XYZ file of C-alpha atoms in Angstrom:
691
model
C 55.909 124.129 -143.930
C 54.094 126.478 -146.277
C 54.554 129.994 -144.758
C 50.995 132.323 -144.766
C 50.262 135.749 -144.930
C 47.635 138.095 -145.206
C 47.569 140.477 -147.456
C 45.461 143.512 -146.984
C 44.248 146.336 -149.588
C 46.069 149.570 -147.414
C 47.768 152.603 -147.890
C 50.472 153.831 -145.817
C 53.268 156.118 -144.650
C 54.974 158.434 -142.678
C 55.938 162.322 -141.921
C 58.046 164.432 -139.569
C 58.167 167.076 -137.609
C 60.199 170.368 -137.919
C 60.807 173.525 -136.613
C 58.940 176.349 -137.923
C 60.271 177.784 -141.034
C 58.812 180.298 -143.559
C 58.448 180.080 -146.891
C 57.164 181.936 -149.772
C 53.853 180.190 -150.771
C 53.771 178.939 -154.263
C 50.530 180.878 -155.324
C 48.740 182.494 -152.351
C 45.248 182.063 -152.527
C 42.980 185.354 -151.922
C 41.929 183.713 -148.889
C 45.268 183.147 -147.520
C 46.606 186.814 -148.476
C 43.783 188.040 -145.978
C 44.889 185.796 -142.995
C 48.082 186.191 -140.876
C 49.723 183.104 -139.652
C 48.717 182.384 -136.284
C 50.024 178.877 -135.570
C 53.480 177.833 -135.569
C 55.080 174.725 -137.917
C 53.896 171.373 -136.472
C 53.202 169.154 -139.202
C 55.888 169.757 -142.236
C 59.292 169.006 -142.409
C 60.394 171.903 -144.459
C 63.769 171.027 -144.650
C 62.995 168.077 -146.876
C 61.530 169.995 -149.138
C 63.337 171.755 -152.761
C 62.068 174.608 -153.505
C 63.729 174.971 -156.541
C 61.552 172.792 -157.775
C 58.516 173.938 -159.516
C 55.497 172.580 -157.709
C 53.701 172.551 -160.955
C 56.487 170.129 -162.836
C 57.451 167.899 -159.753
C 55.215 167.527 -156.992
C 57.042 164.992 -155.585
C 60.256 166.866 -155.689
C 58.895 169.692 -154.713
C 57.636 168.388 -151.047
C 60.397 165.711 -150.977
C 63.699 166.878 -153.092
C 65.679 167.119 -150.528
C 65.039 164.607 -148.547
C 65.714 162.119 -151.641
C 68.946 163.613 -152.825
C 70.844 163.329 -149.007
C 68.843 159.859 -148.155
C 70.431 156.644 -148.339
C 68.212 153.351 -148.548
C 69.554 151.324 -145.354
C 71.325 148.414 -146.047
C 68.574 145.891 -144.598
C 66.258 147.452 -146.562
C 64.968 147.358 -150.033
C 62.810 150.344 -149.774
C 62.973 153.586 -147.440
C 60.580 155.944 -146.725
C 57.953 157.460 -144.469
C 56.196 154.079 -144.399
C 59.219 152.315 -143.649
C 60.788 155.001 -141.272
C 57.319 154.602 -139.275
C 57.447 151.038 -139.550
C 61.323 151.469 -137.456
C 60.120 153.470 -135.104
C 57.323 151.243 -134.317
C 59.361 148.092 -134.167
C 62.170 150.273 -131.816
C 59.124 150.804 -129.283
C 58.114 147.495 -129.541
C 61.504 145.952 -128.635
C 61.267 147.435 -125.229
C 58.462 145.570 -124.350
C 59.768 142.734 -125.642
C 62.621 142.949 -124.245
C 60.568 143.544 -121.047
C 58.735 140.280 -121.570
C 61.578 138.066 -121.947
C 63.182 139.197 -118.315
C 59.935 138.812 -116.946
C 59.073 135.204 -115.288
C 55.919 134.090 -116.413
C 53.348 130.904 -115.784
C 53.267 128.149 -118.004
C 51.176 128.402 -121.296
C 50.500 132.324 -120.424
C 50.526 134.415 -123.585
C 54.283 135.773 -122.425
C 55.696 132.097 -121.818
C 54.083 131.929 -125.573
C 56.234 134.674 -126.535
C 59.314 133.753 -124.717
C 59.577 130.078 -125.895
C 58.968 131.066 -129.642
C 61.454 134.300 -130.064
C 64.125 131.642 -127.643
C 63.348 129.089 -130.645
C 63.582 131.755 -133.478
C 66.944 133.040 -132.623
C 68.861 129.754 -131.005
C 70.886 129.385 -134.349
C 73.337 126.689 -132.706
C 70.231 124.356 -132.072
C 68.735 125.188 -135.496
C 72.430 124.874 -137.408
C 72.580 121.471 -135.351
C 69.467 120.112 -136.440
C 69.939 120.824 -140.307
C 67.942 119.281 -142.511
C 66.535 116.690 -139.811
C 62.685 118.395 -139.453
C 61.680 117.573 -142.711
C 63.683 114.421 -143.376
C 60.097 112.282 -142.211
C 58.090 114.166 -144.876
C 60.866 113.418 -147.586
C 61.383 109.943 -147.134
C 57.482 109.835 -147.299
C 57.241 111.813 -150.835
C 60.229 109.262 -152.321
C 57.986 106.224 -151.021
C 54.967 107.049 -153.530
C 54.811 105.025 -156.318
C 51.078 106.066 -157.630
C 48.979 108.835 -157.728
C 46.775 107.034 -155.148
C 49.921 107.345 -152.979
C 50.296 110.875 -153.768
C 46.776 112.019 -152.571
C 47.201 110.132 -149.518
C 50.335 111.953 -148.750
C 48.733 115.277 -149.564
C 46.077 114.316 -147.184
C 48.351 114.152 -144.577
C 49.960 116.965 -145.684
C 47.171 119.218 -145.561
C 46.759 118.869 -142.127
C 50.354 120.911 -141.648
C 49.684 123.466 -144.196
C 51.693 121.485 -146.827
C 49.484 120.853 -149.759
C 50.757 123.013 -152.475
C 48.764 121.698 -155.198
C 44.909 121.857 -153.788
C 44.615 123.269 -150.255
C 41.236 124.490 -148.793
C 40.644 127.744 -146.503
C 37.695 129.062 -145.011
C 36.359 132.682 -145.459
C 32.776 134.334 -145.690
C 30.971 133.061 -148.596
C 30.830 135.839 -151.232
C 27.340 135.542 -151.572
C 26.296 135.284 -148.531
C 28.591 137.193 -146.304
C 27.039 136.244 -142.608
C 28.158 132.362 -143.259
C 31.637 130.895 -143.703
C 32.342 128.758 -147.041
C 35.155 126.307 -148.067
C 37.023 127.470 -150.769
C 39.490 125.084 -152.852
C 42.680 127.423 -154.033
C 45.105 126.991 -157.169
C 48.855 125.945 -157.057
C 51.827 127.038 -154.997
C 54.428 128.775 -157.256
C 58.349 130.003 -156.630
C 57.382 133.675 -157.784
C 54.182 135.807 -158.562
C 52.338 134.305 -161.430
C 53.380 137.572 -163.909
C 56.473 136.242 -163.837
C 55.181 133.297 -165.556
C 52.113 134.389 -167.483
C 53.781 137.069 -169.565
C 57.085 136.661 -171.919
C 59.412 139.893 -171.574
C 63.330 140.233 -171.354
C 62.886 141.233 -167.179
C 60.596 138.041 -166.698
C 63.065 135.975 -168.514
C 65.602 136.928 -166.787
C 64.329 136.659 -163.567
C 63.276 133.050 -164.156
C 66.358 132.292 -164.952
C 67.632 133.518 -161.727
C 64.913 131.163 -160.095
C 66.182 128.555 -161.850
C 69.399 128.577 -160.422
C 68.080 129.247 -157.209
C 65.819 125.744 -156.985
C 69.139 124.220 -158.535
C 70.706 124.971 -155.243
C 68.133 123.692 -153.511
C 67.994 120.073 -155.288
C 71.592 119.803 -154.699
C 70.931 120.656 -151.053
C 68.326 117.911 -151.038
C 71.391 115.461 -152.741
C 69.819 115.298 -156.070
C 72.729 114.146 -158.743
C 70.906 116.441 -161.805
C 69.832 119.307 -159.825
C 70.188 121.488 -162.718
C 68.185 119.113 -165.231
C 65.569 119.082 -162.036
C 65.482 122.591 -161.742
C 64.991 123.105 -165.606
C 62.039 120.536 -165.548
C 60.496 121.867 -162.392
C 60.253 126.101 -163.629
C 58.760 124.261 -167.263
C 56.006 123.012 -165.095
C 55.217 125.551 -162.638
C 55.184 128.218 -165.941
C 52.383 125.369 -167.158
C 50.223 125.342 -163.877
C 50.215 129.739 -164.016
C 48.771 128.879 -167.577
C 45.743 127.682 -165.938
C 45.270 130.422 -163.340
C 43.941 133.776 -163.751
C 46.292 137.021 -164.388
C 46.863 139.601 -161.879
C 44.242 141.673 -164.211
C 41.299 139.120 -164.062
C 41.563 138.531 -160.382
C 40.149 142.021 -159.582
C 36.996 140.427 -160.101
C 35.788 138.660 -157.592
C 32.742 137.093 -159.985
C 35.702 134.909 -161.731
C 36.630 133.570 -158.606
C 33.324 132.710 -157.264
C 32.943 129.075 -158.769
C 30.507 127.283 -156.383
C 30.299 123.271 -156.421
C 28.227 121.082 -154.707
C 29.948 117.803 -153.778
C 28.370 115.869 -156.233
C 29.905 118.053 -158.819
C 33.074 118.079 -157.526
C 33.702 114.283 -157.822
C 32.710 115.037 -161.883
C 35.578 117.336 -162.349
C 38.803 115.142 -161.944
C 39.314 111.645 -162.406
C 43.036 111.413 -160.652
C 41.982 112.921 -157.586
C 39.188 112.128 -155.084
C 38.675 115.401 -154.392
C 35.067 114.731 -151.988
C 37.324 111.761 -150.278
C 39.860 114.276 -150.054
C 38.216 117.175 -147.881
C 36.074 114.056 -145.916
C 39.745 112.720 -144.795
C 40.880 115.696 -143.737
C 38.321 116.496 -141.845
C 36.063 119.380 -143.783
C 32.714 118.121 -143.754
C 30.482 120.757 -145.985
C 28.070 119.842 -149.175
C 29.649 122.641 -150.755
C 33.024 124.438 -151.877
C 33.932 127.171 -153.629
C 36.333 127.160 -156.449
C 38.787 130.474 -156.776
C 40.514 128.940 -159.959
C 37.655 127.084 -161.777
C 40.327 126.508 -165.012
C 42.980 124.564 -162.560
C 40.698 122.500 -161.477
C 39.708 121.767 -164.807
C 43.127 121.012 -165.990
C 43.490 118.607 -162.912
C 43.858 115.759 -164.355
C 46.541 117.128 -167.037
C 48.655 118.329 -164.049
C 48.211 115.203 -161.653
C 48.588 111.710 -163.853
C 50.708 108.842 -163.541
C 53.169 110.005 -166.097
C 53.934 113.195 -164.197
C 54.378 111.526 -161.030
C 58.412 112.087 -161.089
C 57.815 115.352 -161.570
C 55.136 115.933 -158.910
C 57.154 114.462 -156.166
C 60.085 116.961 -157.337
C 57.933 119.843 -157.036
C 56.406 118.865 -153.516
C 59.597 118.196 -152.234
C 60.561 121.596 -153.722
C 57.969 123.009 -151.601
C 58.387 121.706 -148.828
C 61.559 122.749 -148.466
C 61.170 126.218 -149.828
C 58.136 126.487 -147.436
C 60.411 125.598 -144.495
C 63.567 127.471 -145.046
C 63.054 130.376 -143.027
C 62.469 127.869 -139.838
C 65.419 125.438 -140.528
C 69.063 126.376 -140.269
C 71.386 129.361 -140.985
C 72.297 127.932 -144.628
C 68.847 127.732 -145.766
C 68.061 131.380 -144.385
C 70.606 132.611 -146.614
C 69.781 131.113 -149.876
C 66.242 132.337 -149.181
C 67.261 135.807 -148.402
C 69.953 135.990 -151.483
C 67.031 134.964 -153.656
C 63.692 136.574 -152.478
C 65.068 139.588 -150.670
C 68.861 140.422 -152.334
C 68.038 139.158 -156.151
C 64.532 140.454 -156.085
C 64.273 143.192 -154.032
C 67.806 144.636 -153.929
C 68.317 144.176 -150.046
C 72.057 144.374 -148.980
C 71.399 142.222 -145.497
C 69.227 140.776 -143.298
C 67.607 142.482 -140.252
C 69.075 142.134 -136.901
C 68.066 139.094 -135.325
C 66.206 140.744 -132.682
C 64.130 142.607 -135.002
C 63.492 139.740 -137.206
C 62.660 137.831 -133.996
C 59.584 140.622 -133.438
C 58.319 140.107 -136.817
C 57.716 136.433 -136.197
C 56.014 137.257 -132.829
C 54.018 139.717 -134.715
C 52.708 137.227 -136.886
C 52.096 134.165 -134.505
C 51.114 135.814 -131.420
C 50.126 139.511 -133.296
C 47.258 139.977 -130.594
C 49.017 139.083 -127.225
C 51.549 141.041 -128.259
C 49.325 144.416 -129.289
C 47.642 143.934 -125.530
C 51.089 145.236 -124.357
C 51.845 147.786 -127.356
C 48.096 149.497 -126.956
C 48.602 149.830 -123.047
C 51.980 151.342 -123.240
C 51.852 153.524 -126.375
C 48.206 154.468 -127.718
C 46.319 157.303 -126.604
C 42.874 156.383 -125.556
C 41.476 160.065 -126.813
C 42.744 159.130 -130.326
C 40.088 156.861 -130.645
C 37.659 159.526 -130.646
C 39.453 162.285 -132.642
C 39.494 159.306 -135.366
C 35.796 158.757 -135.062
C 35.423 162.247 -135.259
C 37.322 162.349 -138.609
C 35.340 159.036 -140.061
C 32.176 161.143 -139.419
C 33.431 163.848 -141.746
C 34.772 161.630 -144.054
C 31.754 159.312 -144.341
C 29.643 163.064 -144.541
C 32.191 164.216 -147.597
C 31.567 160.864 -149.305
C 27.970 161.415 -149.124
C 28.074 164.423 -150.868
C 30.057 163.727 -153.432
C 27.804 160.684 -154.425
C 25.497 163.004 -154.437
C 26.941 165.270 -156.833
C 27.851 162.875 -159.355
C 27.049 163.321 -162.611
C 27.579 160.185 -164.340
C 25.689 157.736 -161.980
C 21.434 157.664 -161.949
C 19.808 158.198 -158.791
C 18.502 154.756 -158.645
C 21.843 153.377 -158.425
C 22.939 156.348 -156.071
C 20.102 155.185 -153.259
C 22.313 151.567 -153.549
C 25.335 153.208 -153.194
C 24.161 155.760 -149.889
C 22.822 152.429 -148.602
C 25.862 150.844 -148.761
C 28.012 154.093 -146.995
C 25.363 153.942 -144.647
C 26.579 150.187 -143.777
C 30.048 150.674 -143.294
C 31.458 149.827 -140.142
C 34.555 151.198 -138.561
C 37.559 149.436 -136.580
C 39.998 151.345 -134.490
C 43.036 150.815 -133.048
C 42.377 147.593 -131.328
C 40.046 144.764 -131.453
C 37.078 144.491 -128.380
C 37.859 140.993 -127.556
C 41.589 139.667 -128.102
C 41.846 136.670 -130.043
C 42.523 132.914 -127.610
C 45.874 131.716 -127.714
C 45.002 129.295 -124.774
C 45.134 126.277 -126.776
C 48.298 126.893 -128.670
C 51.316 125.426 -127.579
C 54.980 127.194 -127.850
C 57.562 124.977 -126.344
C 61.135 126.442 -124.578
C 64.124 124.336 -126.006
C 64.245 123.100 -122.186
C 61.116 121.329 -123.156
C 62.521 119.916 -126.040
C 60.696 122.534 -128.217
C 62.222 123.725 -131.941
C 61.723 126.295 -134.133
C 60.144 124.129 -136.490
C 58.163 122.171 -134.171
C 56.624 125.298 -132.518
C 55.268 126.366 -136.171
C 53.998 122.563 -136.804
C 52.490 123.563 -133.573
C 51.139 127.065 -134.805
C 49.959 125.031 -138.050
C 47.998 122.209 -135.431
C 46.345 125.422 -134.270
C 45.182 127.022 -136.865
C 43.884 124.148 -138.656
C 41.402 123.335 -135.753
C 40.802 126.982 -135.461
C 39.697 126.531 -139.423
C 37.462 123.385 -139.314
C 35.592 125.019 -136.300
C 34.518 127.940 -138.397
C 33.195 125.363 -140.875
C 29.334 125.921 -141.378
C 29.345 128.455 -138.509
C 28.435 132.447 -139.200
C 31.569 134.503 -139.640
C 33.008 136.207 -136.622
C 32.647 139.917 -137.409
C 34.804 140.770 -134.473
C 37.943 139.362 -135.896
C 40.507 141.877 -137.043
C 42.741 141.031 -139.974
C 45.738 142.855 -138.923
C 47.133 143.147 -135.490
C 47.352 146.687 -133.366
C 51.325 147.473 -133.831
C 50.685 146.915 -137.770
C 51.561 150.193 -139.667
C 48.865 149.696 -142.200
C 44.971 149.791 -143.078
C 42.205 148.063 -144.433
C 39.115 147.743 -145.842
C 37.116 143.862 -145.836
C 34.527 143.687 -149.072
C 32.570 140.738 -147.128
C 32.487 142.954 -143.553
C 31.763 146.037 -145.539
C 34.408 147.859 -142.536
C 37.451 149.900 -142.864
C 40.010 149.229 -140.457
C 42.548 151.343 -138.618
C 45.531 149.074 -136.158
C 46.678 151.635 -133.669
C 50.397 151.825 -135.404
C 48.914 153.569 -138.278
C 47.568 156.505 -135.818
C 51.105 158.415 -135.763
C 52.184 160.883 -137.554
C 52.294 161.764 -140.563
C 48.923 160.291 -140.710
C 47.706 161.571 -137.183
C 49.470 163.980 -135.202
C 47.440 166.051 -132.348
C 49.800 168.764 -132.597
C 49.525 169.414 -136.505
C 46.845 172.031 -138.331
C 43.627 170.655 -139.911
C 45.113 170.122 -143.573
C 48.191 167.847 -142.197
C 45.847 165.081 -140.473
C 43.164 165.599 -143.275
C 46.036 164.914 -146.151
C 47.536 162.469 -144.059
C 44.944 160.202 -141.879
C 42.303 161.826 -143.571
C 43.008 160.602 -146.921
C 43.544 157.049 -145.463
C 39.935 157.053 -144.414
C 38.948 158.104 -147.594
C 40.829 155.803 -149.458
C 39.163 152.440 -147.309
C 36.336 154.072 -147.733
C 37.095 154.360 -151.756
C 37.782 150.528 -151.800
C 34.175 150.027 -150.907
C 33.710 151.415 -154.206
C 36.515 150.482 -156.552
C 36.477 148.119 -159.231
C 36.242 145.170 -157.195
C 34.821 146.465 -153.502
C 31.711 148.330 -155.688
C 30.456 144.514 -156.371
C 29.701 144.139 -152.951
C 26.722 145.566 -151.232
C 26.236 147.278 -147.993
C 25.693 143.489 -146.326
C 28.942 142.643 -147.974
C 27.780 140.200 -150.450
C 28.718 139.864 -154.354
C 25.442 141.370 -155.910
C 24.726 143.531 -158.626
C 23.617 146.705 -157.321
C 24.328 148.668 -160.501
C 22.086 149.956 -163.854
C 23.564 148.325 -166.561
C 24.617 151.835 -168.156
C 25.939 153.241 -164.919
C 28.246 149.979 -164.347
C 29.654 150.581 -168.208
C 30.043 154.657 -167.424
C 31.972 153.374 -164.106
C 33.892 150.831 -166.044
C 34.883 153.490 -168.936
C 36.347 155.732 -166.073
C 38.095 153.258 -164.315
C 39.350 152.523 -167.902
C 40.470 156.065 -168.298
C 42.453 156.019 -164.690
C 44.195 152.228 -165.905
C 45.258 154.247 -169.084
C 46.945 157.122 -167.093
C 48.664 154.777 -164.891
C 49.695 152.265 -168.212
C 52.001 155.363 -169.562
C 54.083 155.558 -166.140
C 57.893 153.598 -166.574
C 58.265 152.771 -163.392
C 62.010 151.612 -164.140
C 63.326 150.974 -167.062
C 61.359 148.554 -169.620
C 58.737 147.911 -166.726
C 55.373 149.945 -166.719
C 52.948 150.368 -163.589
C 49.872 147.906 -164.924
C 46.917 150.261 -164.706
C 44.567 147.569 -164.567
C 46.334 145.217 -161.658
C 46.522 148.563 -159.524
C 43.044 150.052 -160.544
C 41.664 149.453 -156.857
C 44.459 151.095 -155.342
C 44.703 154.079 -157.815
C 40.931 154.475 -157.406
C 41.314 154.567 -153.691
C 44.054 157.247 -154.137
C 41.974 159.389 -155.975
C 38.808 158.588 -154.315
C 40.776 158.983 -150.871
C 42.284 162.580 -151.353
C 39.618 163.943 -153.344
C 36.847 163.024 -150.088
C 39.247 164.025 -147.558
C 39.605 167.364 -149.431
C 36.049 168.288 -148.975
C 35.725 166.716 -145.751
C 39.031 169.344 -144.835
C 36.903 172.074 -146.098
C 34.207 170.720 -143.967
C 36.089 170.577 -141.156
C 37.384 174.373 -141.971
C 33.899 175.851 -141.964
C 33.003 173.737 -138.548
C 35.960 175.027 -137.275
C 37.772 177.871 -138.241
C 40.822 178.428 -140.699
C 44.647 178.569 -139.104
C 45.591 180.857 -142.073
C 49.118 180.923 -143.231
C 51.527 178.134 -141.491
C 54.780 178.350 -143.046
C 53.729 180.573 -145.803
C 51.192 177.786 -147.194
C 47.386 177.979 -146.956
C 45.300 175.002 -146.300
C 44.859 174.043 -149.188
C 48.369 173.524 -150.052
C 49.549 171.636 -147.063
C 46.729 169.189 -147.440
C 48.342 168.501 -150.758
C 51.654 168.558 -149.689
C 50.518 166.428 -146.510
C 49.666 163.670 -148.621
C 53.042 163.772 -150.687
C 54.975 163.390 -147.501
C 53.083 160.095 -147.076
C 54.305 158.872 -150.543
C 58.204 159.834 -149.773
C 59.776 156.691 -151.174
C 63.255 155.594 -152.338
C 63.595 152.145 -153.654
C 65.987 150.084 -155.348
C 65.011 149.151 -159.100
C 65.081 145.167 -157.684
C 62.097 146.192 -155.645
C 60.566 148.576 -157.859
C 60.227 146.082 -160.859
C 59.387 143.315 -158.243
C 56.979 145.660 -157.090
C 54.851 146.278 -160.524
C 54.440 142.377 -160.909
C 53.430 141.072 -157.772
C 51.583 144.280 -155.785
C 48.543 146.248 -156.657
C 49.714 149.008 -155.491
C 51.695 151.978 -157.759
C 54.994 152.748 -156.321
C 55.122 155.426 -153.721
C 56.887 158.264 -156.181
C 53.651 157.892 -158.258
C 51.222 157.563 -155.647
C 52.499 161.211 -154.845
C 51.551 163.180 -157.878
C 49.211 160.931 -160.047
C 45.934 161.128 -158.235
C 46.197 164.959 -157.927
C 46.352 165.519 -161.852
C 42.924 164.637 -161.389
C 41.789 166.866 -158.582
C 40.418 170.653 -159.394
C 41.873 171.621 -155.731
C 45.059 170.968 -156.434
C 45.361 172.807 -159.839
C 43.762 175.627 -157.946
C 46.182 175.407 -155.126
C 49.575 175.674 -156.827
C 48.078 177.556 -160.306
C 49.091 175.431 -162.688
C 48.750 176.137 -166.111
C 48.892 174.804 -169.587
C 52.911 174.210 -170.710
C 53.233 172.857 -166.660
C 54.236 169.125 -166.640
C 51.774 168.195 -163.928
C 48.899 170.607 -165.816
C 45.773 168.264 -167.106
C 42.748 170.048 -168.526
C 39.935 170.143 -166.520
C 38.083 168.086 -169.666
C 40.522 165.251 -169.502
C 40.527 165.235 -165.331
C 39.154 161.753 -164.167
C 36.500 161.697 -161.708
C 35.328 158.833 -160.070
C 33.887 159.340 -156.353
């Protein structure tokens, strides 16, 4: 059973409160000398700072140095910091709700009863261990019975209904060039690792592939293969071949490369060995066109799926059937999955407690059902209105910055302003909650098991997706539950979304001064708005369509600036031998740079309207704004985690996000009086300004 996750572009972090402590300001501005402190410390934890470090040389250390020196990564984490702490606090609060649910009697098929059933089957190791691999044995037998490519396609037709087609599964989503209507997409193959590991040859990747091969050997041994090591070697080489037909991480930044519409007639000519139109019809997909996200892969499908590859293909399908089900089977499989994907790849030493893992399962499967209760218990209603105030200031500031650009023509500015004016904002929780009435979750006493419940989920999701084909996009849907500590921008919806759980310190703090909130939630808002104008989002117009609204010269100017920013990040060696990929992380880096710049300008507008509180703990509003930003990115990670991150995650590691965008912002250099010779000084003419 294939696991499915939703990845979204987001900004994350946390900040702690502390009692008032007065420090000597780093570089008081003329304004700060004229104003006395009138507000006590409510936003920054000054004990976490290391003021023996010069802000001009190491801003992360200046703001977070004592915290970093005195913090150990918890054994059940691979990374720890502001974001992780807020996530943990949110989970602890959610467990209080979960415990109430588990002790309450609910009517049959109610959302509370579904939560109880799913949680109960998840934590029941006795039942899961007793079942062992029995839940997948019938599918393994079906794979063994495959004797031809025709048999293979028949099997994959049936497997698709359960989300288990690793070679050419389909999905439904907004048409990139007609965002109000849903379209059918055919995606690429399933790989056991991020594609960068296969596509680029270097020492770190070679070492990881060797460990992956050892992991696959164990899985084949579990499946009863007499020659598991040889099979594993062939499998890894096969996945290397598949990866060569896929877009690289860098190429995937361009939506045009992912948008390859084909009529059903055109689709029939792409592969001789696999009848793709027949496949779609047999799995219930009624459509006259599909969009191929990996064109090269489908153009080479006959090379991959052939009679001579049949044994290899069967081994591949078996592997991913087991690999995708490991978290739903017995403890042996669960441990094997953890040992490779968490312990080896990320450096996590032990599993989280079962109650928190069970909560994570509920959040993934019944997120909005649980989210209703979370919002009722923990979300202050007045936060929505305050958030809207911040959004208004950020949009006003972004509009002003567009008008002030010296590299963009007026014609393109008009289009940019039009897109900004059409931005939609979702705050805290959906107006319409997801309907789970057709989803069946069964208790053990009803014959249910975790694996059966996950099959029920796959069936339910499949029916939901079928119902969307050929229908208008439901713009009210959310891609995250309210209890998620995150935020995102959707290009197709041209919307920014802020779940309730992120509206806590350090992002949002009723007691803090404006600088802390604008350096937190203000920068989050600015970051997400900037995603609409990053290297990917800028290819979509205000209606969410993949349309070129730029003049050629403006796009050239923009691409040059994006290249300069990528070059800045390319120089950062995140862990020995592994550098940040500036192009792969361009969207997030543009989001950070634009987010901080526009949030700073919005802060100035806000202070003009509401007054400046003056020095707080010896620091000006400008200084506290940048300190708040660095606090959000307080992070300590294992080397394994960082190495995997730079290969699979479009976000730069938190350490670099704390200071890298600031080097390009004039106000930062003015606030901390940087000078030539300082490690963080960057000459004005070299500072990169995009939005």
